[in-house]
Short mmCIF file of N, CA, C and O in Angstrom, two decimals:
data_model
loop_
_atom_site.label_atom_id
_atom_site.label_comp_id
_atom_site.label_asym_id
_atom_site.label_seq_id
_atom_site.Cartn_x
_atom_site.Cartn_y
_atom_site.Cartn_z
N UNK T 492 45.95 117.38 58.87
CA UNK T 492 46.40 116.11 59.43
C UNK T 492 46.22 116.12 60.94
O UNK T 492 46.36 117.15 61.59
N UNK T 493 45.99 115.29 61.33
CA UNK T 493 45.98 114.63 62.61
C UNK T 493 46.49 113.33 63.39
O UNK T 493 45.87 112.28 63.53
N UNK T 494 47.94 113.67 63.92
CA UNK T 494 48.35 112.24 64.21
C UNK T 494 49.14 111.48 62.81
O UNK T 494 49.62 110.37 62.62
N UNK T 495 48.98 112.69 62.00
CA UNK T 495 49.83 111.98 60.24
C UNK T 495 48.63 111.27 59.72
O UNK T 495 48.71 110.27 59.01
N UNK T 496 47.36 111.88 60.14
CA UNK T 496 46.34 111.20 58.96
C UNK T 496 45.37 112.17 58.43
O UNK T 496 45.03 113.01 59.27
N UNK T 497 44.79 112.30 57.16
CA UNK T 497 44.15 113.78 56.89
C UNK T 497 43.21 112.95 57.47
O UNK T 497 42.99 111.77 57.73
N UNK T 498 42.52 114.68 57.62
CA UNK T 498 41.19 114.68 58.07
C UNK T 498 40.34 115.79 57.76
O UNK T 498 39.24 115.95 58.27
N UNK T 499 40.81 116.48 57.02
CA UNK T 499 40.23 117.31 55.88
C UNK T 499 41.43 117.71 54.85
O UNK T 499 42.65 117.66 55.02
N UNK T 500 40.42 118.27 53.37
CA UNK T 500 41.10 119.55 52.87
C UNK T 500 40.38 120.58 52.41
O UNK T 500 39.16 120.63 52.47
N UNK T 501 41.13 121.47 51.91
CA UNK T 501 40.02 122.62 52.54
C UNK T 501 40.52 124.07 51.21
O UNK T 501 41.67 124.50 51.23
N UNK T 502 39.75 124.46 50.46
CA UNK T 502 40.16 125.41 49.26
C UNK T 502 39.61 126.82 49.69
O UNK T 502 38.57 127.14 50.25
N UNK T 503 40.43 127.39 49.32
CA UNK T 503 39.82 129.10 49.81
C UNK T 503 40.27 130.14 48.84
O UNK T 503 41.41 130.58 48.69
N UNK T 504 39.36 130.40 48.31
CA UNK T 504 39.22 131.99 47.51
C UNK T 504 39.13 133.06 47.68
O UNK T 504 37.97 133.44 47.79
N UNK T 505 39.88 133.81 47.76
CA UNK T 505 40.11 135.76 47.79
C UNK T 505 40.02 136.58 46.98
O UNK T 505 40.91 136.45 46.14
N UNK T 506 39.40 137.35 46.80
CA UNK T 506 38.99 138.19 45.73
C UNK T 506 40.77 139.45 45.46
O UNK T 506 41.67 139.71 46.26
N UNK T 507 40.58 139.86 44.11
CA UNK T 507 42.03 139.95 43.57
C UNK T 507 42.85 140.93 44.30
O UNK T 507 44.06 141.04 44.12
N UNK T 508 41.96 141.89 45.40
CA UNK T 508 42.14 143.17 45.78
C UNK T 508 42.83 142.69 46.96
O UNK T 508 43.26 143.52 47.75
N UNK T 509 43.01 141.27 47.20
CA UNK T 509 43.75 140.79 48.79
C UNK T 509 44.76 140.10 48.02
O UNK T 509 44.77 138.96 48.48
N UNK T 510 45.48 140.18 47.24
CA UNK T 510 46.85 138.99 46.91
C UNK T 510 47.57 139.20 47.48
O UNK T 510 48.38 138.32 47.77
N UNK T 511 47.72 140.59 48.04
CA UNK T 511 48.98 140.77 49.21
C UNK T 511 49.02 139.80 50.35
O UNK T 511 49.86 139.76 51.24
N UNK T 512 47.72 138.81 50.14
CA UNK T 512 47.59 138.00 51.52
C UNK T 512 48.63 136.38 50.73
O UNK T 512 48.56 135.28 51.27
N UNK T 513 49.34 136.59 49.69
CA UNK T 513 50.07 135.71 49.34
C UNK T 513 51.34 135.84 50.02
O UNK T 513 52.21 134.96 50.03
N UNK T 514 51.38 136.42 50.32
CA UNK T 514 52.79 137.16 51.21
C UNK T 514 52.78 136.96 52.86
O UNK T 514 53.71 137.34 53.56
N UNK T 515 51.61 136.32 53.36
CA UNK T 515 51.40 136.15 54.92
C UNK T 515 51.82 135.24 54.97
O UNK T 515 51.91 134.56 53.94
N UNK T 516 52.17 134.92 55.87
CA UNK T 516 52.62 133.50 57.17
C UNK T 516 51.35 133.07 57.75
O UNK T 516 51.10 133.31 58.93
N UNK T 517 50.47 132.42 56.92
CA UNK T 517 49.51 131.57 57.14
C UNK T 517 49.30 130.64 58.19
O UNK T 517 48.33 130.42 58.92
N UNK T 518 51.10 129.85 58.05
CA UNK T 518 51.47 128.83 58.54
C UNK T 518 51.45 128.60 60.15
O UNK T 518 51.32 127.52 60.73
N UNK T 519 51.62 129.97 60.77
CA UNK T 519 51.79 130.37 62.16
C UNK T 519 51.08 131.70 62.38
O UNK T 519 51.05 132.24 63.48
N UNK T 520 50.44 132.28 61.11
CA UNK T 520 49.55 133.05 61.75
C UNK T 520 47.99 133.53 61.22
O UNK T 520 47.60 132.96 60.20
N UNK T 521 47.19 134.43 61.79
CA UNK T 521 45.77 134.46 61.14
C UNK T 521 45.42 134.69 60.46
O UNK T 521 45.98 135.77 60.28
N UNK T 522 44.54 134.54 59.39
CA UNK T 522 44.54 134.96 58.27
C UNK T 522 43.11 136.35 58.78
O UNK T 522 42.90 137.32 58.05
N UNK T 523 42.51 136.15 59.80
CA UNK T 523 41.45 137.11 59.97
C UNK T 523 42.88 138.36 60.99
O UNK T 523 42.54 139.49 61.34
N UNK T 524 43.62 138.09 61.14
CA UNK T 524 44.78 138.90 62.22
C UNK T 524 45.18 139.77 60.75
O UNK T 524 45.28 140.99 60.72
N UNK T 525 45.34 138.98 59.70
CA UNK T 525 46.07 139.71 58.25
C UNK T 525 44.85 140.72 57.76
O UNK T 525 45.11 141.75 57.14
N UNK T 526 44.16 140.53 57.92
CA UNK T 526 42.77 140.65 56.91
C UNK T 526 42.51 142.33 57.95
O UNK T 526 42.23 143.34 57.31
N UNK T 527 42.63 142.41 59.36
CA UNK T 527 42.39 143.43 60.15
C UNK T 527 43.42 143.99 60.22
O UNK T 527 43.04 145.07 60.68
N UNK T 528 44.92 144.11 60.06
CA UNK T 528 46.06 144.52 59.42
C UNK T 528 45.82 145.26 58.24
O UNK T 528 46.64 146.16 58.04
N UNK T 529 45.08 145.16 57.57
CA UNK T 529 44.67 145.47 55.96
C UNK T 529 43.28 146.10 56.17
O UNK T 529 42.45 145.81 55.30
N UNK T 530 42.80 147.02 57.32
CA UNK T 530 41.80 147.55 57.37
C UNK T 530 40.08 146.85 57.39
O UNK T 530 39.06 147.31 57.91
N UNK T 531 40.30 145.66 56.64
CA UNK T 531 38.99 145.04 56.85
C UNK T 531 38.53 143.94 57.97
O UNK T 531 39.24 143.13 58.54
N UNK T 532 37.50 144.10 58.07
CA UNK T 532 36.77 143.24 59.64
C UNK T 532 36.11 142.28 58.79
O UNK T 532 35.30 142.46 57.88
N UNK T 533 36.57 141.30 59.22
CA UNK T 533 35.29 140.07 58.76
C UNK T 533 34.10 140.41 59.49
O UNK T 533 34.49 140.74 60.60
N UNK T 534 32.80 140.49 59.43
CA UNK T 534 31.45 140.86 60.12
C UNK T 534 30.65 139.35 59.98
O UNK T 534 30.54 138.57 60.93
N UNK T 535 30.34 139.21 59.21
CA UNK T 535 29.70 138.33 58.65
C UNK T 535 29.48 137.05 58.03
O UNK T 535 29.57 137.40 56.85
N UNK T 536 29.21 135.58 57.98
CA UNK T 536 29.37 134.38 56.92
C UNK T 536 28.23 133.64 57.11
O UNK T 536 27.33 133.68 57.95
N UNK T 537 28.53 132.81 55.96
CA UNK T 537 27.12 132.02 55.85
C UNK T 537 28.14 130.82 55.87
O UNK T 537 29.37 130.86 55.77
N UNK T 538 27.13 129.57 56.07
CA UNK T 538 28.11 128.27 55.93
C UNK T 538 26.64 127.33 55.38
O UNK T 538 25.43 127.39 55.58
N UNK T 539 27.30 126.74 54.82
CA UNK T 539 26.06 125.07 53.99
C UNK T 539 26.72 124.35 54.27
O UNK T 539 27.87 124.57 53.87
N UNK T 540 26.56 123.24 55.00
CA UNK T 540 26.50 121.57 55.20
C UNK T 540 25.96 121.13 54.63
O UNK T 540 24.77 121.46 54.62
N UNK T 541 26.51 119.87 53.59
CA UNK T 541 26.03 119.00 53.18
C UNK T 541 27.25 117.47 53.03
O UNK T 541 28.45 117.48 53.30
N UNK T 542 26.58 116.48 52.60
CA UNK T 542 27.37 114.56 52.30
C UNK T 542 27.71 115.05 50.60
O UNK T 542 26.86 115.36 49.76
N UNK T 543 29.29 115.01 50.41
CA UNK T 543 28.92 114.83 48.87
C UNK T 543 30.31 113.43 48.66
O UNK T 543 31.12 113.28 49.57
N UNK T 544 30.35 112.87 47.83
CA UNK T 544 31.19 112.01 47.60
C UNK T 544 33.19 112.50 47.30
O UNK T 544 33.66 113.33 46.52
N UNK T 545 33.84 111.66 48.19
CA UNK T 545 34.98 112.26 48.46
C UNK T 545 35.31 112.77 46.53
O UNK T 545 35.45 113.86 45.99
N UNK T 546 35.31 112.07 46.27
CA UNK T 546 35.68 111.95 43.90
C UNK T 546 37.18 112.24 44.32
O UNK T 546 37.67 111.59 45.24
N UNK T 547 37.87 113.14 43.69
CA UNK T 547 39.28 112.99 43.48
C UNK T 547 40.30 113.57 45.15
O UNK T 547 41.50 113.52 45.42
N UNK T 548 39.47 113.90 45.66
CA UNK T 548 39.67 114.48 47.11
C UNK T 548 40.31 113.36 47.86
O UNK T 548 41.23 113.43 48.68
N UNK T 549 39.45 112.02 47.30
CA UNK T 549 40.08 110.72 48.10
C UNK T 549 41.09 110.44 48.14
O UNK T 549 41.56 110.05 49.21
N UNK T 550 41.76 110.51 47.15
CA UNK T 550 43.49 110.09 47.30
C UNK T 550 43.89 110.85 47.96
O UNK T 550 44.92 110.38 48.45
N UNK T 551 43.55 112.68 48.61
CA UNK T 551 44.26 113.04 49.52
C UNK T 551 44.07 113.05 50.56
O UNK T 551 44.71 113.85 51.24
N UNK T 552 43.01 112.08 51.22
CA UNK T 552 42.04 112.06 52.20
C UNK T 552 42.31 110.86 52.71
O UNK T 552 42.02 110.58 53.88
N UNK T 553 43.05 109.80 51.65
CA UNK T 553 43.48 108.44 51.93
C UNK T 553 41.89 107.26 52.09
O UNK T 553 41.83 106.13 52.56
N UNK T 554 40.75 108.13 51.47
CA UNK T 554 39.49 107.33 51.36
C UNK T 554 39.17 107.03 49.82
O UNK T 554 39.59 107.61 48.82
N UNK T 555 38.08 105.68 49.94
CA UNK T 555 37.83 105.65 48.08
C UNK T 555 36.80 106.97 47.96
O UNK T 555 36.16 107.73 48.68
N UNK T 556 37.12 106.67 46.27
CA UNK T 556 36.44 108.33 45.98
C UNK T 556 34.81 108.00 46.23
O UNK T 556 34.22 109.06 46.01
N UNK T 557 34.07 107.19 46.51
CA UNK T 557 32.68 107.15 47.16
C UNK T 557 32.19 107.14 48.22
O UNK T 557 31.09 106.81 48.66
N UNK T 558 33.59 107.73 48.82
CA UNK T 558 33.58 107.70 50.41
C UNK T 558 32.68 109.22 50.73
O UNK T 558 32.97 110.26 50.14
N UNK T 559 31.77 109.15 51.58
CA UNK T 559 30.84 110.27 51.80
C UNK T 559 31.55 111.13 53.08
O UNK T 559 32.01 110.76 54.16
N UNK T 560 31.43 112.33 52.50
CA UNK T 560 32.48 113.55 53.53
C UNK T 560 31.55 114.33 53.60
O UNK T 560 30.74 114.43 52.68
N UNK T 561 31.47 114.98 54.62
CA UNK T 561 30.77 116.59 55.16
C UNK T 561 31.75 117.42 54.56
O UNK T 561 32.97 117.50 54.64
N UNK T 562 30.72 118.13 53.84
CA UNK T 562 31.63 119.70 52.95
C UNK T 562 30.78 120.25 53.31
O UNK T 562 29.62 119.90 53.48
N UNK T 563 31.52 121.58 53.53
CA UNK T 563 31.02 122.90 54.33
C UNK T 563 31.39 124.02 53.39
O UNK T 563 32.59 124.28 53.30
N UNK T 564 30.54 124.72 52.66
CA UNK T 564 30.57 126.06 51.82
C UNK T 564 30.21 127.33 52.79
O UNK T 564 29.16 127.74 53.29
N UNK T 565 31.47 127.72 52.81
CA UNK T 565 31.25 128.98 53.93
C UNK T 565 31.65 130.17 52.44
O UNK T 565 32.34 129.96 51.44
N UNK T 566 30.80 131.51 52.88
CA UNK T 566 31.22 133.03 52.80
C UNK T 566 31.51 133.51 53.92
O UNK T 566 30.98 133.15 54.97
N UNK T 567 32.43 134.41 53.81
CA UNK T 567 32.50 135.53 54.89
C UNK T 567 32.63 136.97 54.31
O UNK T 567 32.83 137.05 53.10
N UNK T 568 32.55 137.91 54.90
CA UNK T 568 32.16 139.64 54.46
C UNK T 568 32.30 140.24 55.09
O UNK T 568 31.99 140.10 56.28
N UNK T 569 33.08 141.62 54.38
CA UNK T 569 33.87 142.51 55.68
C UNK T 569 32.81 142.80 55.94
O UNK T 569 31.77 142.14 55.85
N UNK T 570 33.10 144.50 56.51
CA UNK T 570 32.15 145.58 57.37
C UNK T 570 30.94 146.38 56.40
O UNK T 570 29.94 146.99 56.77
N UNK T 571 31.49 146.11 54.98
CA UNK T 571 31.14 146.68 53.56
C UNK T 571 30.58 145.74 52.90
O UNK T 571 30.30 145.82 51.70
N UNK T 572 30.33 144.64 53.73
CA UNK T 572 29.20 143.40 53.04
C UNK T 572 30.15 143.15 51.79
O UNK T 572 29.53 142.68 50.84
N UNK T 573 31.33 143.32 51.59
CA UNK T 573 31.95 142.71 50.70
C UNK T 573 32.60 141.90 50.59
O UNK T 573 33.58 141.96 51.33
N UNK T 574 32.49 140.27 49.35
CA UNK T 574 33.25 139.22 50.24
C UNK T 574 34.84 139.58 50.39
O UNK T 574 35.56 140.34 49.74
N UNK T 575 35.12 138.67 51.57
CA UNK T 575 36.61 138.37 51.73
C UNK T 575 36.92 137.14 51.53
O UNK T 575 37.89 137.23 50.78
N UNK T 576 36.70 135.91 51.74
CA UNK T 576 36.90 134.66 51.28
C UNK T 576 35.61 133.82 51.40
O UNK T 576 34.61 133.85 52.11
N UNK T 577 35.98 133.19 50.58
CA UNK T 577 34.52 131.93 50.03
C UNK T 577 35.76 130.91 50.27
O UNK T 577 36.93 131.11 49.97
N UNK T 578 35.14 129.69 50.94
CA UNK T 578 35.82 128.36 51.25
C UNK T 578 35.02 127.28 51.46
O UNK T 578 33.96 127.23 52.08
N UNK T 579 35.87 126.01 50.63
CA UNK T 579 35.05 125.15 50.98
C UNK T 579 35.96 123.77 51.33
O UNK T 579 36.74 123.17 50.60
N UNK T 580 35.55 123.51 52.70
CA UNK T 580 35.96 122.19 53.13
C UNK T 580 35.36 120.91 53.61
O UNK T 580 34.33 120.66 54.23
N UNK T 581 36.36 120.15 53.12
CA UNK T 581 35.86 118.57 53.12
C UNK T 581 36.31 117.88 53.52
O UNK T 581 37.18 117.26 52.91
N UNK T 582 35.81 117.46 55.34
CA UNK T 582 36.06 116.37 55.92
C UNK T 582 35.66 115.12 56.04
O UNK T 582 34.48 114.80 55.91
N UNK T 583 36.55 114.35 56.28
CA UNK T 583 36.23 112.86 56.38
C UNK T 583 35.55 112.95 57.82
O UNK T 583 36.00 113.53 58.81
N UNK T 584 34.13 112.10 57.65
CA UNK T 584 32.99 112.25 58.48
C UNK T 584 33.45 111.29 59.73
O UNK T 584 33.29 111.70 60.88
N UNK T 585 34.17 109.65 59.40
CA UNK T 585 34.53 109.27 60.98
C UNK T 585 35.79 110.12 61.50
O UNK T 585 36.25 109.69 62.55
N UNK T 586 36.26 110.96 61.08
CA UNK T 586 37.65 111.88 61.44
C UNK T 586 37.45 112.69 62.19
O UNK T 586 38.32 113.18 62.90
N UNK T 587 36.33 113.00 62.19
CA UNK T 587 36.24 114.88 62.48
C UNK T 587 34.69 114.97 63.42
O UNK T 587 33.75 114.18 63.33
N UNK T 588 34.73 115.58 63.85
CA UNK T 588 33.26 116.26 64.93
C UNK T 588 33.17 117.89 65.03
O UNK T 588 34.08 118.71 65.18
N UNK T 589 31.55 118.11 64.87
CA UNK T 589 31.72 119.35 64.59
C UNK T 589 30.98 119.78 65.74
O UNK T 589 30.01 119.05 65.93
N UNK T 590 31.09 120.72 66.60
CA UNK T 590 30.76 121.40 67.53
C UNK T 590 29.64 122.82 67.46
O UNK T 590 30.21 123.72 66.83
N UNK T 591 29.06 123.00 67.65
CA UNK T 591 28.54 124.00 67.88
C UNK T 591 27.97 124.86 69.16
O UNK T 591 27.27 124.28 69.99
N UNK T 592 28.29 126.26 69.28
CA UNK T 592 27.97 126.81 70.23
C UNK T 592 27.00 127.96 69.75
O UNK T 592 27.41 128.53 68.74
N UNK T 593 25.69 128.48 70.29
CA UNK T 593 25.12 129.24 69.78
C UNK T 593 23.95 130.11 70.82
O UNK T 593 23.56 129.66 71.90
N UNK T 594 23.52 131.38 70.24
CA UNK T 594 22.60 131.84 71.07
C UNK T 594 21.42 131.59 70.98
O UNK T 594 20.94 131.57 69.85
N UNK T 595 20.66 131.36 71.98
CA UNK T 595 19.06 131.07 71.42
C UNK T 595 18.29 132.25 72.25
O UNK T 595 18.08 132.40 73.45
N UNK T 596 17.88 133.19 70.81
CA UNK T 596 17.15 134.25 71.58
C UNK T 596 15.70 134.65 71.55
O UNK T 596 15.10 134.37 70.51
N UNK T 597 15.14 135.17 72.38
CA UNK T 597 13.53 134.99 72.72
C UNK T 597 13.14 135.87 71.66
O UNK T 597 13.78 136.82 71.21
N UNK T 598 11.57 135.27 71.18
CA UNK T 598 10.76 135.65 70.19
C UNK T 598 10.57 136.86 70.47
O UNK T 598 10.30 137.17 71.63
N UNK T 599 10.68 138.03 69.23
CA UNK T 599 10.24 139.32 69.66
C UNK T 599 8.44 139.95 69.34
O UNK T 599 7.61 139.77 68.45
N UNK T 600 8.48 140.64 70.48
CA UNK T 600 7.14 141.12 70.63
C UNK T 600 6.35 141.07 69.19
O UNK T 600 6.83 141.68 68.24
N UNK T 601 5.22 140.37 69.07
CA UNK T 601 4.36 140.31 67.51
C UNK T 601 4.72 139.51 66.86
O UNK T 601 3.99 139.21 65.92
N UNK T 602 6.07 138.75 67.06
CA UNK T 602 6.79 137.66 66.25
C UNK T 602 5.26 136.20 65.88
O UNK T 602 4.78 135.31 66.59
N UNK T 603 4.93 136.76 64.20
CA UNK T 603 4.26 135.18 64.65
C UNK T 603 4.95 133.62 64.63
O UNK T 603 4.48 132.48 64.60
N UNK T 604 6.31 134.20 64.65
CA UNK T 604 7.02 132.77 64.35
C UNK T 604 7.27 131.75 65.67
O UNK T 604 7.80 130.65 65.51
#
């Protein structure tokens, strides 16, 4: 919510060997702060963007269900390339702006790309 209006929601999966993370304070604290508490480093994620139609998401989104949202399918993976959570969230597209910051690094020697 934002201002008392959603602007996403958002589902996340943990594999069975983390349920102790049912027991964190999510609410006020990190879930990557819990996760390094518990020996593992997130290293790694992938994320997919794509438009898919809000469908039953809308009523909690307060849009009709053919309302088109940016959903984002992220992995992430400890230090052991093993996952730690798969998530996927779905924002309402006039709600939300997505930012990106990134490195752009020079072609290496022989690169024919």
């Amino acid at each position: 919510l934002a201002d008392d209006v959603p602007v996403a929601i958002e589902y996340a999966s943990f594999p069975p060997h983390l349920s102790r993370l049912l027991d964190v304070d999510l609410e006020t604290g990190s879930l990557h702060r819990a996760l390094h508490d518990r020996g593992l480093r997130p290293t790694l994620g992938s994320s997919t963007l794509a438009a898919k139609r809000a469908g039953a998401d809308g009523e909690h989104l307060h849009v009709p269900a053919d309302e088109p949202l940016l959903v984002e399918t992220r992995l992430i993976v400890d230090q052991h390339s093993t996952p730690l959570e798969y998530t996927v969230s779905r924002y309402v597209g006039d709600r939300y702006d997505l930012h990106v910051t990134f490195d752009v690094q020079p072609p290496r020697t022989g690169d024919a790309r």
